[in-house]
Short mmCIF file of C-alpha atoms in Angstrom, two decimals:
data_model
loop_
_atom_site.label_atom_id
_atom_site.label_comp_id
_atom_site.label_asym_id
_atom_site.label_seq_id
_atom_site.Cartn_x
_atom_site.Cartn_y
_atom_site.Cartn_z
CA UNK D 1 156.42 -23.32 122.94
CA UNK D 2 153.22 -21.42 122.52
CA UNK D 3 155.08 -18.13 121.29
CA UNK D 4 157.31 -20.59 118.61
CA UNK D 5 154.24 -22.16 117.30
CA UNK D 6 152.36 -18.75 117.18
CA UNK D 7 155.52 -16.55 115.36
CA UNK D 8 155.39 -19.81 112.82
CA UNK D 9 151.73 -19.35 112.47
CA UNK D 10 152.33 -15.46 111.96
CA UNK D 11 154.48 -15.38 109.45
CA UNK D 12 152.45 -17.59 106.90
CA UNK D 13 149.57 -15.18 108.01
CA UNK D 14 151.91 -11.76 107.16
CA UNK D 15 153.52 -12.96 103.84
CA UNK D 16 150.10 -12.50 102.47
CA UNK D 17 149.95 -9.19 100.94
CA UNK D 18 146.59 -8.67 100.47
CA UNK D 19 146.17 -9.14 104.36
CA UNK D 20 145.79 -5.41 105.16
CA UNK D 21 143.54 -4.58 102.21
CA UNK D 22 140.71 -7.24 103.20
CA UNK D 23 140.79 -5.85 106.34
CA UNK D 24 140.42 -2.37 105.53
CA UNK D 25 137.82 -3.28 102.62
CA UNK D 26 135.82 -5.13 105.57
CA UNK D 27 135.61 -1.88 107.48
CA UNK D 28 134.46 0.02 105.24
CA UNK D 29 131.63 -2.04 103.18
CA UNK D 30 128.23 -1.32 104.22
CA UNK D 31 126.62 -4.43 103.28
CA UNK D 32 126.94 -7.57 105.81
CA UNK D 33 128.93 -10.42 104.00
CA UNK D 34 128.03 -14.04 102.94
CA UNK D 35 129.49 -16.62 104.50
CA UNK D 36 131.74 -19.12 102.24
CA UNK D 37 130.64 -21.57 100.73
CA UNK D 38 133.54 -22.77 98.77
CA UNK D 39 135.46 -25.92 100.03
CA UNK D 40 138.83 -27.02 99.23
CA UNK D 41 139.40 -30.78 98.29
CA UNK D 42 141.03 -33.11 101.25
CA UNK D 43 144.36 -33.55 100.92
CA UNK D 44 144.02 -36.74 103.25
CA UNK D 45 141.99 -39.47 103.36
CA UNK D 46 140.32 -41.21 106.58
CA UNK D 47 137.48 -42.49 108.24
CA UNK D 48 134.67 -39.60 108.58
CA UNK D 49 132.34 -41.36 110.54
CA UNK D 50 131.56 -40.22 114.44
CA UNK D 51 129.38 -42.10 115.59
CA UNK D 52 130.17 -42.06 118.96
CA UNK D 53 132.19 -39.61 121.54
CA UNK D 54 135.72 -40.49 123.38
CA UNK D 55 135.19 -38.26 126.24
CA UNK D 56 137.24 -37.24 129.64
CA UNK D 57 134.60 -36.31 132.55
CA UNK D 58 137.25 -35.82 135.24
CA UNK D 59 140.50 -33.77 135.59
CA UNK D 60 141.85 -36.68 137.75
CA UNK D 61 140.66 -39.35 135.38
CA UNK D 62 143.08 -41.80 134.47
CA UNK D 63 145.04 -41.64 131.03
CA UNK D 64 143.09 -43.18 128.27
CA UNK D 65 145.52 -45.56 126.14
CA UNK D 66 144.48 -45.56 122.13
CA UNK D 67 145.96 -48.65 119.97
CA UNK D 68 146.79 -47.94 116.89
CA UNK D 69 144.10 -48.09 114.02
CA UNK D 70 145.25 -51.77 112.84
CA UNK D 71 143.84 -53.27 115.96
CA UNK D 72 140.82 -51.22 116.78
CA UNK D 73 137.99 -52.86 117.82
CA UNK D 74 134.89 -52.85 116.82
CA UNK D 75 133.36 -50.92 119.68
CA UNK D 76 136.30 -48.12 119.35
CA UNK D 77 134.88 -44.55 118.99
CA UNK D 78 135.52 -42.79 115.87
CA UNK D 79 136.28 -39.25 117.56
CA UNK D 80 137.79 -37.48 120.88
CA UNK D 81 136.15 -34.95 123.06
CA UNK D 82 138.45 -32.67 125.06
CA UNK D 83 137.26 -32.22 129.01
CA UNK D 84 135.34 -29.05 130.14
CA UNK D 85 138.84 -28.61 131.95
CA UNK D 86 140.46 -27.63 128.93
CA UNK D 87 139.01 -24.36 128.60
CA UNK D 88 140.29 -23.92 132.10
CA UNK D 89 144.08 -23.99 131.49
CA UNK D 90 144.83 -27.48 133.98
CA UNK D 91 146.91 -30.60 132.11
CA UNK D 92 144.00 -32.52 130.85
CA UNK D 93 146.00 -35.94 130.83
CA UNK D 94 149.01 -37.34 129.17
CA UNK D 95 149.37 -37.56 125.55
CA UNK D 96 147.02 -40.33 124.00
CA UNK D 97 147.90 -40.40 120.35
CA UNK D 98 150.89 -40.66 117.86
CA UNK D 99 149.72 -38.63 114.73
CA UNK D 100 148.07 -35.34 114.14
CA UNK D 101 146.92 -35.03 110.44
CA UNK D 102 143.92 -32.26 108.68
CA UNK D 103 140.89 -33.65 106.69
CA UNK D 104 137.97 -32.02 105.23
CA UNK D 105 135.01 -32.09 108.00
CA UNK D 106 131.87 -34.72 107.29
CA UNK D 107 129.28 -32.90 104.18
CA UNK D 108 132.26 -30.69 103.34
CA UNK D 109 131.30 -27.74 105.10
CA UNK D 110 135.06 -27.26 106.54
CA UNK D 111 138.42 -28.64 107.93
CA UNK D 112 138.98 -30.56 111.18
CA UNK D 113 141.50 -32.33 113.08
CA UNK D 114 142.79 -35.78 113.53
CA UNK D 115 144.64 -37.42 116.39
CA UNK D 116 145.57 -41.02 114.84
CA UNK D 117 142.02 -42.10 113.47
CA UNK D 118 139.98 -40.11 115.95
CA UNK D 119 138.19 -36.83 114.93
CA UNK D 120 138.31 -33.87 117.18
CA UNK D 121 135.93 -32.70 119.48
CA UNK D 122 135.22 -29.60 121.60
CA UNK D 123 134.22 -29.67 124.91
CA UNK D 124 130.36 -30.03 124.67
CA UNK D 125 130.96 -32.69 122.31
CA UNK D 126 130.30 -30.40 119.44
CA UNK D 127 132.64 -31.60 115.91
CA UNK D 128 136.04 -29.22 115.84
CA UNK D 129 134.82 -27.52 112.31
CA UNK D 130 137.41 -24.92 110.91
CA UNK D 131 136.79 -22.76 108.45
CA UNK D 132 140.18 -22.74 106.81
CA UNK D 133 142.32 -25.43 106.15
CA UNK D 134 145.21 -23.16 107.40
CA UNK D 135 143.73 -22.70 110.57
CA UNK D 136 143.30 -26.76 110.95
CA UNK D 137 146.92 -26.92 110.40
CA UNK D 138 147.89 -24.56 113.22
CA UNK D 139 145.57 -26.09 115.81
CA UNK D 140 147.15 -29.53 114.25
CA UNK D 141 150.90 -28.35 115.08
CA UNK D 142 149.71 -27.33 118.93
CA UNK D 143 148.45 -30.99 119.16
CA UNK D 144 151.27 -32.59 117.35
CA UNK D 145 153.98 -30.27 119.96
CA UNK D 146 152.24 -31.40 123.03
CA UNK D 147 154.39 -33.90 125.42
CA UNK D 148 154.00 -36.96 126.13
CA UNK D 149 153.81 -36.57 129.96
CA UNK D 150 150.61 -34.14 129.80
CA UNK D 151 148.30 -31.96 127.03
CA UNK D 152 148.82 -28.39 128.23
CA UNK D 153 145.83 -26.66 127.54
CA UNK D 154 148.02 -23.02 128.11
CA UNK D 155 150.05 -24.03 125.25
CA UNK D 156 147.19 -24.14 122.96
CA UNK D 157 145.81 -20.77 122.03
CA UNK D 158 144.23 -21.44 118.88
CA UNK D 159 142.58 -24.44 119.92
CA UNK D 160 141.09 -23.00 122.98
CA UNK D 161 139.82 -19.84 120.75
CA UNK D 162 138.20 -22.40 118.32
CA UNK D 163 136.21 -23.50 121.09
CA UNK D 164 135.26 -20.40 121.93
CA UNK D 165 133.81 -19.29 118.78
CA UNK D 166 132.25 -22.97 118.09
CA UNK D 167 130.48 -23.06 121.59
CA UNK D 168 130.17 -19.60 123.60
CA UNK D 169 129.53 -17.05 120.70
CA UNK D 170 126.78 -18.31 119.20
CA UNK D 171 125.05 -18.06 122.03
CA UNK D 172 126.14 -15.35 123.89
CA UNK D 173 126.94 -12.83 120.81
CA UNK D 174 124.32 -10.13 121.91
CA UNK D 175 125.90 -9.88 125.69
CA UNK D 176 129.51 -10.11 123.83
CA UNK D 177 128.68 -7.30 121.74
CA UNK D 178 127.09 -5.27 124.89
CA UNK D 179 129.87 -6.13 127.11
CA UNK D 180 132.48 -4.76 124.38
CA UNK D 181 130.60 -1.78 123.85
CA UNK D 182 130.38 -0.60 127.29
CA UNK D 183 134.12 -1.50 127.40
CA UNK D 184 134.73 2.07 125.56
CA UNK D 185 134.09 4.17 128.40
CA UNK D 186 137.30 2.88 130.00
CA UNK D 187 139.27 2.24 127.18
CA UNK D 188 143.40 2.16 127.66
CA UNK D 189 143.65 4.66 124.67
CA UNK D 190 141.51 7.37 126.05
CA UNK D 191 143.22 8.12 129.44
CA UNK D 192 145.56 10.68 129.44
CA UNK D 193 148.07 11.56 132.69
CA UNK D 194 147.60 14.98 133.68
CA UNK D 195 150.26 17.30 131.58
CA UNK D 196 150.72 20.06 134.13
CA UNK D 197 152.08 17.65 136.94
CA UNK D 198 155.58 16.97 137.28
CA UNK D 199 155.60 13.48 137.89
CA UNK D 200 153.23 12.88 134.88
CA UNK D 201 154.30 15.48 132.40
CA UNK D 202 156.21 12.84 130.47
CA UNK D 203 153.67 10.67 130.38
CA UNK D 204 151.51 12.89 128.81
CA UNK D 205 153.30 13.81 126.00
CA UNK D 206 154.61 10.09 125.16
CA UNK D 207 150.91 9.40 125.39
CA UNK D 208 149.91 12.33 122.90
CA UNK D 209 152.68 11.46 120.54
CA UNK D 210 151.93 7.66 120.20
CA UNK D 211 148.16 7.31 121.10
CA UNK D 212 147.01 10.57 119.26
CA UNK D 213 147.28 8.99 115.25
CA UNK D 214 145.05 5.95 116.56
CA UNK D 215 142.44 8.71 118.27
CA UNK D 216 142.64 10.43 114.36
CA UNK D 217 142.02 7.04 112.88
CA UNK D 218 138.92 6.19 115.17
CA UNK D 219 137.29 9.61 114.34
CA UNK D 220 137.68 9.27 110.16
CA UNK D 221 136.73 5.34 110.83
CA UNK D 222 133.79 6.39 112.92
CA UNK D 223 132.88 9.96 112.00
CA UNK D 224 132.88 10.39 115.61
CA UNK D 225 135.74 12.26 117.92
CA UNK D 226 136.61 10.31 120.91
CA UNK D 227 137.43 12.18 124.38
CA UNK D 228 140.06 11.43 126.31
CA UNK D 229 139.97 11.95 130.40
CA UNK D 230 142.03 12.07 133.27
CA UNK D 231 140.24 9.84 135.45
CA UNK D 232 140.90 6.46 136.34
CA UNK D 233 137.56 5.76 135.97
CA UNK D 234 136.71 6.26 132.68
CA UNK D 235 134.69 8.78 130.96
CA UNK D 236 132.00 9.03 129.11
CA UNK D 237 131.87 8.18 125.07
CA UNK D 238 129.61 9.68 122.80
CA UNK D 239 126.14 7.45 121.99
CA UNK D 240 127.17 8.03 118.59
CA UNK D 241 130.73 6.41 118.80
CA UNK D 242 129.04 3.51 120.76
CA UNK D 243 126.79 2.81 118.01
CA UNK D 244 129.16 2.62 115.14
CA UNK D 245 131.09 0.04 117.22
CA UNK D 246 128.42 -2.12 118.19
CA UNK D 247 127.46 -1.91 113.97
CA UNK D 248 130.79 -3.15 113.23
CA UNK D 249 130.90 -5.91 115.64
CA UNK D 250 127.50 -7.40 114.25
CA UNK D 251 128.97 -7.99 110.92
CA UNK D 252 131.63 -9.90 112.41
CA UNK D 253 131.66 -13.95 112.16
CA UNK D 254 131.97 -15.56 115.13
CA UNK D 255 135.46 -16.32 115.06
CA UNK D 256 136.53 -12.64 114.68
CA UNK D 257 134.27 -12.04 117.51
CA UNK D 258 136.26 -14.30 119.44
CA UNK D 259 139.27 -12.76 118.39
CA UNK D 260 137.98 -9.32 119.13
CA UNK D 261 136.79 -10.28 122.68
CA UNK D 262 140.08 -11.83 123.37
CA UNK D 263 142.03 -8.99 122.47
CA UNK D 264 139.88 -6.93 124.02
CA UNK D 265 140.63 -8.91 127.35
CA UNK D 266 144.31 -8.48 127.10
CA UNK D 267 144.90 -5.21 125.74
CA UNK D 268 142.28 -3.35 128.00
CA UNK D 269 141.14 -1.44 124.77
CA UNK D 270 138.61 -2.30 122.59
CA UNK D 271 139.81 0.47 120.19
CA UNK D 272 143.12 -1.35 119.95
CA UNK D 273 141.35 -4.76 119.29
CA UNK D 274 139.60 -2.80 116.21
CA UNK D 275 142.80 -1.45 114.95
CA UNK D 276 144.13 -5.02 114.35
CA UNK D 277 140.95 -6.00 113.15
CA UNK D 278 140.94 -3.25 110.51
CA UNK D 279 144.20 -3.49 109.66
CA UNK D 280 145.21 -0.19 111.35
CA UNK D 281 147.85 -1.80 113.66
CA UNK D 282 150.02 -4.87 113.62
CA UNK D 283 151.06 -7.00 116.59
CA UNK D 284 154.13 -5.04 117.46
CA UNK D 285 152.54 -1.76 117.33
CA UNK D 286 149.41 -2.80 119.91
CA UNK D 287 152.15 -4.10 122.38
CA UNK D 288 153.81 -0.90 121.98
CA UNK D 289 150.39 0.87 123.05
CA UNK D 290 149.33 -1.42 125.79
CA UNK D 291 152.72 -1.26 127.64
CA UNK D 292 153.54 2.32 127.28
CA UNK D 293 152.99 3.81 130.67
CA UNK D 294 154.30 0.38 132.26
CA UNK D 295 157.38 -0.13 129.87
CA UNK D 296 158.18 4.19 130.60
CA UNK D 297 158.32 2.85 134.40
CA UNK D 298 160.87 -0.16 133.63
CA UNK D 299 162.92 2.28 131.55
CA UNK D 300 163.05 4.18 134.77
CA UNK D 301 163.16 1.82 137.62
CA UNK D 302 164.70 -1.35 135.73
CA UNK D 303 162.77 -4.51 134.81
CA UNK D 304 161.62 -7.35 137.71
CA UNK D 305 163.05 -10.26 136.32
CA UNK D 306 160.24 -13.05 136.69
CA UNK D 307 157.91 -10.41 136.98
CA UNK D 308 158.13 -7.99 133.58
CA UNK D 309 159.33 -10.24 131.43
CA UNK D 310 157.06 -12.95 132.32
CA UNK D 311 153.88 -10.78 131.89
CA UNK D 312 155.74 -9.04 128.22
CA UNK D 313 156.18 -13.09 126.97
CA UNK D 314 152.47 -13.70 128.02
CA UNK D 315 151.13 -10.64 126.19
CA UNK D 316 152.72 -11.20 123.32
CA UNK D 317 151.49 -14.99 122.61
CA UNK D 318 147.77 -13.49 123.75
CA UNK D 319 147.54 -10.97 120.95
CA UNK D 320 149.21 -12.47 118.02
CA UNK D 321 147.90 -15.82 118.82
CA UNK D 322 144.24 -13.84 119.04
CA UNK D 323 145.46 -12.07 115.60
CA UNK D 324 146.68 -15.19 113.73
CA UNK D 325 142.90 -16.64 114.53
CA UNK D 326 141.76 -13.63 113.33
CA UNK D 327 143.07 -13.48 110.38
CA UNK D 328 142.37 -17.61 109.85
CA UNK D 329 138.80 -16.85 110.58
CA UNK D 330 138.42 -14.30 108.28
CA UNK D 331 135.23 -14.99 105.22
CA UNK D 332 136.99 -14.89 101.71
#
């Protein structure tokens, strides 16, 4: 379900053709940008009051029933606030509401999320604020695909990156930052299998054929030559190359952080993370680079069914759901 609602989301996202060029153009400008200020109008209407939270505490807690809006009473809460648990991945309860619609958030100031006549909360209780209406839609179809016999936090990609960047960036951005820099000592791209073994020969030369352009493209984005290594354990990146990264990931917003980070976590390369964020790779092409060595081993040994294919279906929904985010998250 996730990977359905994810190509959907992904193909809205790639029809636009200026995609690539606002990426690149981001790269490249010197200057830090403004953030947005523009709003679109609402193209629904509904209460926009919050006075009050409608909150889970407990995984075990029993299922909240909502009546419909008709015969609310008057002590009803105006919005929904998803468990801690949510972040975690557990089923957070069974499905509470009937309709998912968008509005424009409270001042105008972005797009949120309504289940039935309840606004959207994260976890800390903080309002679900989007800065696109897109992206509001595509967190509103994960809601509106969820079952009725549980909300399945796994199935929900976008929404749990939306929390992320609402809640843990803005307060951990520095150590994000850190933590991604020192991240490209061991980077995927820059390990190379040793070329005069036998057993690793081909390796090496699948590796120099597909991984070399992206080594090119990090030295003309960076004006600094990477090394590669043998070593399982990483090597040693020029101070120079460190700095130019950790410039580039404090102009980010704190969704693309978010984005960044998480496709930093499931590609084991920060330099591939950058290429989609600059436009340099699409989704196919970073699978194609994280699963080289592994995929070279399947062509040669066979695929583990429940094993392979399971992990191949997981990585795909973690980077293009991380990349559709991305590219909802982006300033204008």
């Amino acid at each position: 379900m996730a990977a359905m609602l994810i190509g959907r989301a992904f193909k809205s996202v790639r029809n636009s053709s200026n995609l690539a060029v606002r990426a690149r153009s981001f790269c490249t400008a010197s200057a830090a940008r403004q953030p947005d200020s523009d709003t679109q109008p609402s193209e629904s209407s509904s209460s926009s009051s919050s006075s009050s939270s409608f909150t889970f505490e407990k995984e075990n807690e029993k299922p909240i029933l909502v009546k419909a809006p008709n015969t609310r009473r008057k002590n009803d809460s105006e919005s929904v606030t998803m468990p801690t648990s949510f972040m975690t991945g557990s089923i957070v309860g069974k499905r509470f509401y009937k309709k998912v619609t968008t509005r424009e958030a409270d001042y105008g100031n972005g797009w949120t999320v309504m289940l039935d006549y309840r606004t959207l909360k994260t976890p800390s209780k903080r309002p679900l604020k989007l800065r696109s209406l897109a992206l509001a839609k595509a967190i509103a179809a994960e809601w509106e695909y969820q079952l009725t016999e549980g909300i399945r936090p796994f199935t929900m990609p976008l929404m749990r990156l939306a929390c992320t960047a609402l809640e843990r960036v803005p307060l951990t951005r520095s150590k994000i930052i850190e933590h991604l820099a020192r991240k490209l000592h061991q980077d995927l791209v820059f390990f190379r299998a040793p070329e005069d073994n036998d057993l690793t020969s081909d390796v090496h030369e699948i590796q120099v054929e597909s991984i070399d352009p992206l080594l090119e493209w990090v030295e003309s984005q960076f004006g600094v030559k990477p090394k590669v290594y043998s070593s399982i354990f990483g090597g040693k990146q020029d101070d120079k190359l460190v700095k130019a990264v950790e410039d580039l990931l404090k102009k980010t917003n704190d969704g693309e952080l978010a984005s960044i980070d998480a496709l930093q976590a499931s590609a084991h390369s920060i330099v591939i993370a950058l290429g989609i964020f600059c436009g340099k790779l699409q989704i196919d092409d970073a699978i194609k680079l994280i699963r080289l060595e592994e995929d070279l081993q399947v062509d040669k040994w066979g695929l583990v069914e429940g094993g392979h294919d399971i992990d191949i279906a997981d990585l795909k929904v973690q980077i293009a759901s991380a990349t559709v985010f991305l590219a909802l998250s982006r300033d204008n």
